[in-house]
Coordinates of C-alpha atoms in Angstrom, one line a residue:
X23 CA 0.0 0.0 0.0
X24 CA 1.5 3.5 -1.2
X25 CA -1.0 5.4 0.5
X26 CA 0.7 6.7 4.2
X27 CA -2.6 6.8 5.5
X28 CA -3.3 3.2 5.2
X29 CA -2.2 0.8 7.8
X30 CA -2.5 -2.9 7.2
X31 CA -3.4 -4.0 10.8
X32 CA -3.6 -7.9 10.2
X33 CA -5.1 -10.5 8.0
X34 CA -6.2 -14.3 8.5
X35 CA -5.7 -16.5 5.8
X36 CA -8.1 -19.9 5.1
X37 CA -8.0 -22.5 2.7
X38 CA -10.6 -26.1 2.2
X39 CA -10.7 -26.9 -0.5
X40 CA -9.0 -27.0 -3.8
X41 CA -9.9 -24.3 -5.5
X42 CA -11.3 -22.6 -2.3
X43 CA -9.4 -20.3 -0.3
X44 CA -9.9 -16.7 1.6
X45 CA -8.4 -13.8 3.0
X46 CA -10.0 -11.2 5.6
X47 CA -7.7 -8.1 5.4
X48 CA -7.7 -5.3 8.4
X49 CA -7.0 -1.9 7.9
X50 CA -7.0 1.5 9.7
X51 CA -7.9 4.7 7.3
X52 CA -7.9 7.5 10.1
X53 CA -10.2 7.0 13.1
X54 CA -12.2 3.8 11.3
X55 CA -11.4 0.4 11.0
X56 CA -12.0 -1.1 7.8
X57 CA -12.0 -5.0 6.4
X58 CA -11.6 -6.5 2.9
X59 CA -12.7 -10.4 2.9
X60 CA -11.8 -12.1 -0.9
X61 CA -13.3 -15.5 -1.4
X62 CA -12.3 -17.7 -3.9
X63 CA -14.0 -20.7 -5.2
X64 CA -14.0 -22.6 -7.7
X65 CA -16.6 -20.8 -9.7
X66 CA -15.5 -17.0 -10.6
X67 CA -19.5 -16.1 -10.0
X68 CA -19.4 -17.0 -6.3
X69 CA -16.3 -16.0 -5.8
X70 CA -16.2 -12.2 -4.5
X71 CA -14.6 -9.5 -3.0
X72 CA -16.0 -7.3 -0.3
X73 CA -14.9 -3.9 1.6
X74 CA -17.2 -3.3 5.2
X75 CA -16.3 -0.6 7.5
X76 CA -16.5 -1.7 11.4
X77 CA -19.3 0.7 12.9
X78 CA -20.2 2.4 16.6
X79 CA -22.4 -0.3 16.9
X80 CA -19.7 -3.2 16.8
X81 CA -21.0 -4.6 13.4
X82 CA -19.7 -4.2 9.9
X83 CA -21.3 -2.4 7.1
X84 CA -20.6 -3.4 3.4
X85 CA -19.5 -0.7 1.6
X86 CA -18.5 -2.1 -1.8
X87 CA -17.7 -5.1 -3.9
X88 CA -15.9 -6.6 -6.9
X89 CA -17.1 -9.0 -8.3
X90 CA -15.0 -12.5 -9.1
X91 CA -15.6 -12.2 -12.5
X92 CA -13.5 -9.1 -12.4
X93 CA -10.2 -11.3 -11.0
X94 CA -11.2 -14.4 -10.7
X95 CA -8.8 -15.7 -13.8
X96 CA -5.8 -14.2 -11.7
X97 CA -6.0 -16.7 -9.3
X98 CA -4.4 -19.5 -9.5
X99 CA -6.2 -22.6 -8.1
X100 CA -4.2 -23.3 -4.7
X101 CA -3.9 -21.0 -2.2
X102 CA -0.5 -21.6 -1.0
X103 CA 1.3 -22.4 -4.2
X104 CA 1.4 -21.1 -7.5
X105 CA 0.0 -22.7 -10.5
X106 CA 2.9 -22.1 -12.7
X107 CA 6.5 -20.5 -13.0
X108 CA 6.2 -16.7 -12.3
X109 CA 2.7 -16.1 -10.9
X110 CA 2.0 -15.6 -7.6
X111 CA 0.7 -17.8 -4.8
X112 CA -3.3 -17.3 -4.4
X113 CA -2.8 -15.7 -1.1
X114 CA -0.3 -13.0 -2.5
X115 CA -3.0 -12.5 -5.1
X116 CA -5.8 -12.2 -2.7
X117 CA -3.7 -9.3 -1.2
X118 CA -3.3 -7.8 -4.3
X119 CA -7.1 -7.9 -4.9
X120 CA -8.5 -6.6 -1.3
X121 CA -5.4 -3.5 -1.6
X122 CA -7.0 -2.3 -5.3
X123 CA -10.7 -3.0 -3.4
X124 CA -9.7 -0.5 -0.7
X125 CA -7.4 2.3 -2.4
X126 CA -10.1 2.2 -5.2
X127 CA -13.1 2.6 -2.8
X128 CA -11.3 5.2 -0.9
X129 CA -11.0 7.5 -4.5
X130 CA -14.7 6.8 -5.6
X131 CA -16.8 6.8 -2.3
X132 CA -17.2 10.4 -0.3
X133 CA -17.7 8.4 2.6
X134 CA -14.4 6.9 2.5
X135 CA -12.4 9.9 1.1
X136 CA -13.3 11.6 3.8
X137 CA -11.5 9.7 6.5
X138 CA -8.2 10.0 4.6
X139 CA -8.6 13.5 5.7
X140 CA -8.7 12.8 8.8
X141 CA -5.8 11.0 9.7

């Protein structure tokens, strides 16, 4: 992440399947805490990406989503491993995928420019 007023706070990594793996992502932009989970399955329609932001009220509210069809064929198939020489492991790609979510999001969506400014 390029953007000083990101912090990467911590992520947790899963995997069941082949084929089926995810990463939560945590991040503080200024005063708010915000969380990116990517799921990948097997099928690029189910799979999906999705930014909430961790409210007052202890819960988290989505505030936007890619879609799997949008990355889905970046992913290789495990999550540890690479499919081939010279990509990435699925989990590195995950990362890559919930980091363009977030610094996207945080260009497009007033809400989330605003906390930038805040920092």
């Amino acid at each position: 992440m390029e953007n000083p007023t990101i912090r990467h706070i911590t992520e947790i990594s899963s995997a069941s399947l082949q084929g089926v793996y995810r990463l939560d992502r945590f991040y503080r932009v200024g005063p708010m805490t915000l969380r990116v989970v990517v799921s990948r399955t097997a099928d690029p329609s189910s799979s999906t990406a999705t930014l909430s932001l961790f409210t007052p009220e202890n819960a988290w509210r989505f505030v936007a989503d890619s879609p799997g069809t949008s990355w889905h064929d970046r992913t290789p198939l495990w999550g540890q491993r690479a499919d081939s020489p010279g990509w990435t492991n699925g989990f590195d790609t995950l990362r890559q995928i919930a980091d363009a979510l977030l610094s996207r999001s945080l260009t497009t969506i007033p809400e989330l420019t605003k906390l930038q400014e805040l920092e």
